[in-house]
PDB file of C-alpha atoms in Angstrom:
ATOM      1  CA  MET A   9      -0.057   0.310   0.070  1.00  0.00           C
ATOM      2  CA  ALA A  10       1.701   3.258  -1.311  1.00  0.00           C
ATOM      3  CA  THR A  11       3.298   5.576   2.337  1.00  0.00           C
ATOM      4  CA  ASN A  12       0.161   8.353   0.744  1.00  0.00           C
ATOM      5  CA  VAL A  13      -2.691   5.993   0.571  1.00  0.00           C
ATOM      6  CA  LYS A  14      -4.382   6.840   3.919  1.00  0.00           C
ATOM      7  CA  GLN A  15      -6.401   3.599   5.771  1.00  0.00           C
ATOM      8  CA  LEU A  16     -10.344   4.704   7.260  1.00  0.00           C
ATOM      9  CA  VAL A  17     -11.692   2.797   9.503  1.00  0.00           C
ATOM     10  CA  PHE A  18     -15.769   3.024  10.431  1.00  0.00           C
ATOM     11  CA  ILE A  19     -17.006   1.922  13.641  1.00  0.00           C
ATOM     12  CA  ASP A  20     -20.323   0.898  15.036  1.00  0.00           C
ATOM     13  CA  ASP A  21     -22.463  -0.948  18.197  1.00  0.00           C
ATOM     14  CA  SER A  22     -24.600  -3.362  17.353  1.00  0.00           C
ATOM     15  CA  GLY A  23     -26.386  -4.923  21.537  1.00  0.00           C
ATOM     16  CA  ASP A  24     -25.843  -2.055  24.492  1.00  0.00           C
ATOM     17  CA  PRO A  25     -22.984  -2.065  26.559  1.00  0.00           C
ATOM     18  CA  GLY A  26     -25.735  -2.335  29.448  1.00  0.00           C
ATOM     19  CA  PHE A  27     -25.313  -5.427  31.980  1.00  0.00           C
ATOM     20  CA  LYS A  28     -28.639  -6.102  33.597  1.00  0.00           C
ATOM     21  CA  LEU A  29     -28.920  -8.756  31.311  1.00  0.00           C
ATOM     22  CA  ASP A  30     -32.293 -10.275  33.631  1.00  0.00           C
ATOM     23  CA  ARG A  31     -33.388  -6.834  33.378  1.00  0.00           C
ATOM     24  CA  GLY A  32     -33.748  -6.245  29.472  1.00  0.00           C
ATOM     25  CA  SER A  33     -30.236  -6.096  28.319  1.00  0.00           C
ATOM     26  CA  SER A  34     -28.576  -8.350  25.017  1.00  0.00           C
ATOM     27  CA  LYS A  35     -25.991 -10.640  26.116  1.00  0.00           C
ATOM     28  CA  HIS A  36     -23.562  -9.624  23.706  1.00  0.00           C
ATOM     29  CA  PHE A  37     -21.783  -7.069  22.025  1.00  0.00           C
ATOM     30  CA  VAL A  38     -20.842  -6.478  19.568  1.00  0.00           C
ATOM     31  CA  ILE A  39     -18.411  -3.558  17.211  1.00  0.00           C
ATOM     32  CA  ALA A  40     -18.188  -4.312  13.579  1.00  0.00           C
ATOM     33  CA  CYS A  41     -14.539  -2.187  11.840  1.00  0.00           C
ATOM     34  CA  ILE A  42     -15.140  -1.447   7.836  1.00  0.00           C
ATOM     35  CA  ILE A  43     -11.442  -1.106   6.579  1.00  0.00           C
ATOM     36  CA  PHE A  44     -10.918   0.868   4.004  1.00  0.00           C
ATOM     37  CA  ASN A  45      -7.309   0.533   2.235  1.00  0.00           C
ATOM     38  CA  ASP A  46      -7.749   3.247  -0.173  1.00  0.00           C
ATOM     39  CA  PRO A  47     -10.398   6.486   0.586  1.00  0.00           C
ATOM     40  CA  LEU A  48     -11.324   6.280  -3.221  1.00  0.00           C
ATOM     41  CA  ASP A  49     -12.267   2.490  -2.509  1.00  0.00           C
ATOM     42  CA  ALA A  50     -14.984   4.104   0.514  1.00  0.00           C
ATOM     43  CA  GLU A  51     -16.102   6.973  -1.334  1.00  0.00           C
ATOM     44  CA  GLU A  52     -17.672   3.921  -3.918  1.00  0.00           C
ATOM     45  CA  ALA A  53     -18.400   1.562  -1.380  1.00  0.00           C
ATOM     46  CA  ALA A  54     -20.548   5.145  -0.250  1.00  0.00           C
ATOM     47  CA  LEU A  55     -21.997   5.718  -3.830  1.00  0.00           C
ATOM     48  CA  LEU A  56     -23.002   2.307  -4.449  1.00  0.00           C
ATOM     49  CA  ILE A  57     -25.071   3.178   0.041  1.00  0.00           C
ATOM     50  CA  LYS A  58     -26.746   7.073  -2.170  1.00  0.00           C
ATOM     51  CA  LYS A  59     -27.733   4.714  -5.512  1.00  0.00           C
ATOM     52  CA  TYR A  60     -29.790   1.778  -3.726  1.00  0.00           C
ATOM     53  CA  ARG A  61     -30.979   4.904  -1.366  1.00  0.00           C
ATOM     54  CA  ARG A  62     -32.128   6.507  -4.236  1.00  0.00           C
ATOM     55  CA  GLY A  63     -33.723   3.267  -5.696  1.00  0.00           C
ATOM     56  CA  LEU A  64     -35.749   2.365  -3.000  1.00  0.00           C
ATOM     57  CA  GLY A  65     -37.502   5.876  -3.414  1.00  0.00           C
ATOM     58  CA  TRP A  66     -35.851   7.021   0.550  1.00  0.00           C
ATOM     59  CA  ARG A  67     -34.748  10.368   0.559  1.00  0.00           C
ATOM     60  CA  GLN A  68     -31.341  10.659   1.432  1.00  0.00           C
ATOM     61  CA  ASP A  69     -31.540  11.890   4.671  1.00  0.00           C
ATOM     62  CA  ARG A  70     -33.049   8.495   5.727  1.00  0.00           C
ATOM     63  CA  GLU A  71     -30.566   5.982   7.523  1.00  0.00           C
ATOM     64  CA  PHE A  72     -30.313   2.202   7.578  1.00  0.00           C
ATOM     65  CA  LYS A  73     -30.078   0.817  10.543  1.00  0.00           C
ATOM     66  CA  PHE A  74     -30.265  -2.939  11.656  1.00  0.00           C
ATOM     67  CA  ASN A  75     -32.820  -3.178  13.549  1.00  0.00           C
ATOM     68  CA  LYS A  76     -35.146  -0.378  12.199  1.00  0.00           C
ATOM     69  CA  THR A  77     -34.823  -1.852   7.702  1.00  0.00           C
ATOM     70  CA  LYS A  78     -37.056  -4.362   6.521  1.00  0.00           C
ATOM     71  CA  LYS A  79     -34.710  -7.332   6.952  1.00  0.00           C
ATOM     72  CA  SER A  80     -34.968  -7.995   2.394  1.00  0.00           C
ATOM     73  CA  PHE A  81     -33.532  -4.295   2.963  1.00  0.00           C
ATOM     74  CA  VAL A  82     -30.811  -5.192   4.072  1.00  0.00           C
ATOM     75  CA  LYS A  83     -29.460  -8.499   2.670  1.00  0.00           C
ATOM     76  CA  GLU A  84     -30.102  -6.577  -0.904  1.00  0.00           C
ATOM     77  CA  LEU A  85     -28.282  -4.144   0.541  1.00  0.00           C
ATOM     78  CA  LEU A  86     -25.594  -5.865   1.617  1.00  0.00           C
ATOM     79  CA  ALA A  87     -25.244  -8.108  -1.657  1.00  0.00           C
ATOM     80  CA  VAL A  88     -24.830  -4.356  -3.545  1.00  0.00           C
ATOM     81  CA  VAL A  89     -22.242  -2.727  -1.498  1.00  0.00           C
ATOM     82  CA  CYS A  90     -19.753  -6.867  -1.497  1.00  0.00           C
ATOM     83  CA  THR A  91     -19.219  -5.376  -5.066  1.00  0.00           C
ATOM     84  CA  SER A  92     -16.763  -2.794  -3.337  1.00  0.00           C
ATOM     85  CA  THR A  93     -13.571  -3.278  -1.758  1.00  0.00           C
ATOM     86  CA  PHE A  94     -13.172  -3.334   2.510  1.00  0.00           C
ATOM     87  CA  THR A  95     -12.097  -6.342   4.829  1.00  0.00           C
ATOM     88  CA  ILE A  96     -14.912  -6.032   8.140  1.00  0.00           C
ATOM     89  CA  ARG A  97     -12.958  -7.125  11.904  1.00  0.00           C
ATOM     90  CA  ALA A  98     -15.447  -6.840  15.151  1.00  0.00           C
ATOM     91  CA  ILE A  99     -15.903  -8.563  18.121  1.00  0.00           C
ATOM     92  CA  CYS A 100     -18.495 -10.219  19.751  1.00  0.00           C
ATOM     93  CA  ILE A 101     -18.692  -9.990  23.752  1.00  0.00           C
ATOM     94  CA  ASP A 102     -20.955 -12.530  26.040  1.00  0.00           C
ATOM     95  CA  LYS A 103     -21.622  -9.920  28.349  1.00  0.00           C
ATOM     96  CA  SER A 104     -22.101 -12.591  31.150  1.00  0.00           C
ATOM     97  CA  GLN A 105     -17.805 -13.516  31.222  1.00  0.00           C
ATOM     98  CA  VAL A 106     -17.239  -9.846  31.180  1.00  0.00           C
ATOM     99  CA  TYR A 107     -16.361  -9.818  35.257  1.00  0.00           C
ATOM    100  CA  SER A 108     -14.823  -6.445  35.670  1.00  0.00           C
ATOM    101  CA  HIS A 109     -16.426  -3.817  37.844  1.00  0.00           C
ATOM    102  CA  GLU A 110     -15.456  -1.142  35.975  1.00  0.00           C
ATOM    103  CA  LEU A 111     -16.410  -2.429  32.834  1.00  0.00           C
ATOM    104  CA  LYS A 112     -19.773  -3.714  33.594  1.00  0.00           C
ATOM    105  CA  ASN A 113     -20.602  -0.473  36.049  1.00  0.00           C
ATOM    106  CA  LYS A 114     -19.312   2.130  33.752  1.00  0.00           C
ATOM    107  CA  GLN A 115     -20.403   1.657  30.408  1.00  0.00           C
ATOM    108  CA  ASP A 116     -18.364   4.973  28.205  1.00  0.00           C
ATOM    109  CA  SER A 117     -16.285   2.884  29.882  1.00  0.00           C
ATOM    110  CA  PHE A 118     -16.542  -1.085  28.722  1.00  0.00           C
ATOM    111  CA  TYR A 119     -18.280   0.497  24.857  1.00  0.00           C
ATOM    112  CA  ASN A 120     -13.478   2.083  24.366  1.00  0.00           C
ATOM    113  CA  TYR A 121     -12.846  -1.048  25.858  1.00  0.00           C
ATOM    114  CA  ALA A 122     -13.673  -3.180  23.030  1.00  0.00           C
ATOM    115  CA  ILE A 123     -13.386  -0.548  20.567  1.00  0.00           C
ATOM    116  CA  LYS A 124      -9.458  -0.847  21.603  1.00  0.00           C
ATOM    117  CA  GLU A 125      -9.681  -4.383  21.526  1.00  0.00           C
ATOM    118  CA  VAL A 126     -11.361  -4.786  17.887  1.00  0.00           C
ATOM    119  CA  LEU A 127      -8.591  -1.527  17.026  1.00  0.00           C
ATOM    120  CA  ALA A 128      -5.756  -3.300  18.985  1.00  0.00           C
ATOM    121  CA  LYS A 129      -6.519  -6.371  17.341  1.00  0.00           C
ATOM    122  CA  SER A 130      -6.552  -5.056  13.703  1.00  0.00           C
ATOM    123  CA  GLN A 131      -2.747  -5.770  12.772  1.00  0.00           C
ATOM    124  CA  ASN A 132      -2.753  -3.879   9.636  1.00  0.00           C
ATOM    125  CA  LEU A 133      -3.807  -0.894   9.935  1.00  0.00           C
ATOM    126  CA  ASN A 134      -1.524   2.457   9.475  1.00  0.00           C
ATOM    127  CA  LYS A 135      -1.864   5.411  10.784  1.00  0.00           C
ATOM    128  CA  ALA A 136      -5.742   5.074   9.992  1.00  0.00           C
ATOM    129  CA  SER A 137      -8.643   7.529   9.882  1.00  0.00           C
ATOM    130  CA  ILE A 138     -11.514   5.800  12.585  1.00  0.00           C
ATOM    131  CA  ARG A 139     -14.529   7.016  11.619  1.00  0.00           C
ATOM    132  CA  LEU A 140     -17.171   7.056  14.947  1.00  0.00           C
ATOM    133  CA  ASP A 141     -20.072   7.028  15.387  1.00  0.00           C
ATOM    134  CA  GLY A 142     -21.643  10.090  16.961  1.00  0.00           C
ATOM    135  CA  HIS A 143     -22.550  10.164  21.201  1.00  0.00           C
ATOM    136  CA  SER A 144     -22.311  11.417  23.895  1.00  0.00           C
ATOM    137  CA  GLY A 145     -21.006  14.846  25.148  1.00  0.00           C
ATOM    138  CA  ARG A 146     -17.060  16.548  24.533  1.00  0.00           C
ATOM    139  CA  GLU A 147     -15.608  15.670  27.144  1.00  0.00           C
ATOM    140  CA  TYR A 148     -16.289  12.463  26.966  1.00  0.00           C
ATOM    141  CA  LYS A 149     -15.557  12.538  23.507  1.00  0.00           C
ATOM    142  CA  LYS A 150     -11.895  13.889  23.944  1.00  0.00           C
ATOM    143  CA  SER A 151     -11.501  11.548  27.277  1.00  0.00           C
ATOM    144  CA  ALA A 152     -12.235   8.858  24.176  1.00  0.00           C
ATOM    145  CA  ILE A 153     -10.538   9.591  21.986  1.00  0.00           C
ATOM    146  CA  THR A 154      -7.272   9.874  24.644  1.00  0.00           C
ATOM    147  CA  TYR A 155      -7.383   6.836  25.843  1.00  0.00           C
ATOM    148  CA  LEU A 156      -7.703   4.817  22.731  1.00  0.00           C
ATOM    149  CA  ARG A 157      -4.538   6.320  20.970  1.00  0.00           C
ATOM    150  CA  ARG A 158      -2.747   5.275  23.771  1.00  0.00           C
ATOM    151  CA  GLU A 159      -3.755   2.091  24.007  1.00  0.00           C
ATOM    152  CA  VAL A 160      -4.164   0.880  20.937  1.00  0.00           C
ATOM    153  CA  ASN A 161      -0.818   2.995  19.625  1.00  0.00           C
ATOM    154  CA  THR A 162       1.510   1.010  22.807  1.00  0.00           C
ATOM    155  CA  HIS A 163       3.849   0.095  19.990  1.00  0.00           C
ATOM    156  CA  SER A 164       3.249   1.144  16.791  1.00  0.00           C
ATOM    157  CA  PRO A 165       1.508   3.678  14.760  1.00  0.00           C
ATOM    158  CA  LYS A 166      -2.183   1.646  14.712  1.00  0.00           C
ATOM    159  CA  ILE A 167      -4.699   4.212  13.973  1.00  0.00           C
ATOM    160  CA  GLY A 168      -3.698   8.033  13.012  1.00  0.00           C
ATOM    161  CA  LYS A 169      -7.383  11.054  13.260  1.00  0.00           C
ATOM    162  CA  VAL A 170     -10.197   9.778  15.276  1.00  0.00           C
ATOM    163  CA  LYS A 171     -13.415  11.326  14.945  1.00  0.00           C
ATOM    164  CA  PHE A 172     -16.703  11.306  15.597  1.00  0.00           C
ATOM    165  CA  VAL A 173     -19.995  11.709  12.854  1.00  0.00           C
ATOM    166  CA  ASP A 174     -23.435  11.074  12.073  1.00  0.00           C
ATOM    167  CA  SER A 175     -24.611   8.685  11.721  1.00  0.00           C
ATOM    168  CA  LYS A 176     -27.562   9.626   9.506  1.00  0.00           C
ATOM    169  CA  THR A 177     -25.483  11.690   7.160  1.00  0.00           C
ATOM    170  CA  ASP A 178     -22.200   8.694   6.805  1.00  0.00           C
ATOM    171  CA  ASN A 179     -23.750   5.764   5.186  1.00  0.00           C
ATOM    172  CA  LEU A 180     -20.273   4.019   5.859  1.00  0.00           C
ATOM    173  CA  ILE A 181     -21.263   4.591   9.204  1.00  0.00           C
ATOM    174  CA  GLN A 182     -24.241   3.250   8.096  1.00  0.00           C
ATOM    175  CA  LEU A 183     -22.594  -0.201   6.775  1.00  0.00           C
ATOM    176  CA  ALA A 184     -21.083  -0.723  10.185  1.00  0.00           C
ATOM    177  CA  ASP A 185     -24.923  -0.409  11.669  1.00  0.00           C
ATOM    178  CA  LEU A 186     -26.186  -2.856   8.865  1.00  0.00           C
ATOM    179  CA  VAL A 187     -22.758  -6.252  10.297  1.00  0.00           C
ATOM    180  CA  ALA A 188     -22.762  -4.785  13.724  1.00  0.00           C
ATOM    181  CA  GLY A 189     -26.067  -5.636  13.204  1.00  0.00           C
ATOM    182  CA  SER A 190     -24.957  -8.832  11.208  1.00  0.00           C
ATOM    183  CA  VAL A 191     -22.946 -10.772  14.284  1.00  0.00           C
ATOM    184  CA  LEU A 192     -25.662  -9.978  16.901  1.00  0.00           C
ATOM    185  CA  ARG A 193     -27.837 -10.868  14.551  1.00  0.00           C
ATOM    186  CA  SER A 194     -26.091 -14.885  14.345  1.00  0.00           C
ATOM    187  CA  THR A 195     -25.524 -14.645  18.489  1.00  0.00           C
ATOM    188  CA  GLN A 196     -29.529 -15.005  18.427  1.00  0.00           C
ATOM    189  CA  PRO A 197     -30.715 -18.205  18.127  1.00  0.00           C
ATOM    190  CA  ASP A 198     -34.162 -17.604  17.690  1.00  0.00           C
ATOM    191  CA  LYS A 199     -34.417 -16.359  15.119  1.00  0.00           C
ATOM    192  CA  THR A 200     -34.858 -17.733  12.252  1.00  0.00           C
ATOM    193  CA  ASP A 201     -32.557 -15.651   9.463  1.00  0.00           C
ATOM    194  CA  GLY A 202     -29.356 -15.856  12.242  1.00  0.00           C
ATOM    195  CA  ASN A 203     -26.762 -16.516   9.742  1.00  0.00           C
ATOM    196  CA  ASP A 204     -28.491 -15.028   6.910  1.00  0.00           C
ATOM    197  CA  TYR A 205     -26.707 -11.688   6.730  1.00  0.00           C
ATOM    198  CA  LEU A 206     -22.552 -12.681   7.614  1.00  0.00           C
ATOM    199  CA  ASP A 207     -23.105 -15.740   4.711  1.00  0.00           C
ATOM    200  CA  ILE A 208     -24.093 -13.167   2.371  1.00  0.00           C
ATOM    201  CA  LEU A 209     -20.763 -11.202   4.010  1.00  0.00           C
ATOM    202  CA  LYS A 210     -18.653 -14.341   4.209  1.00  0.00           C
ATOM    203  CA  LYS A 211     -19.566 -15.246   0.655  1.00  0.00           C
ATOM    204  CA  HIS A 212     -18.017 -12.014  -0.850  1.00  0.00           C
ATOM    205  CA  ASN A 213     -14.914 -13.096   1.688  1.00  0.00           C
ATOM    206  CA  LYS A 214     -15.293  -9.936   2.991  1.00  0.00           C
ATOM    207  CA  ILE A 215     -14.637 -10.688   6.580  1.00  0.00           C
ATOM    208  CA  ASP A 216     -11.400 -10.496   8.072  1.00  0.00           C
ATOM    209  CA  ASP A 217     -11.452 -11.472  11.875  1.00  0.00           C
ATOM    210  CA  ILE A 218     -14.994 -11.999  14.290  1.00  0.00           C
ATOM    211  CA  TRP A 219     -12.903 -12.853  17.647  1.00  0.00           C
ATOM    212  CA  TYR A 220     -16.225 -14.030  20.064  1.00  0.00           C
ATOM    213  CA  PHE A 221     -15.061 -12.468  23.195  1.00  0.00           C
ATOM    214  CA  LYS A 222     -16.593 -15.160  25.163  1.00  0.00           C
TER     215      LYS A 222
END
């Protein structure tokens, strides 16, 4: 990869970071990373999503979200966007296996830890530009960026700029949402479509690694 080409990584989650497993919190929590080794590949993927949305007759500000979008549309869109070039790395955490008091009682800490783990295990990152779905306030964002840079760049400069963006206006964050939702759905045996979405991604060789934290 040419040194002047900037890697782009788009990150979103599925499930929730809460630990009230007996009162509605999801059993699993997923962080998914969509990795582009060339910004032109990212532009192509974003354009495919934009065109698919237009083909549905949707407004351009209507968001694709796994939990809110018709599942036949999700499958079609995943197949369409898989014609572009990217890879997927994800972590799927079984929260019943987390014993840290801080992670279980501080949602921001758990969220940051999950992102840190998947980025730290991504060996091929080099000063990548990280885009995260924006949430919480300014102080959280500032502390999260500091934490990720400190923890992920321990041995090599895997991540460069970290930026929080609005998923409503970022098609590739929406793609990360669909992928994270696909991973989470595969952990739900009561769903008849549990593996349908990951099967599409696997068919197109998009999954580099899914780490199941058990």
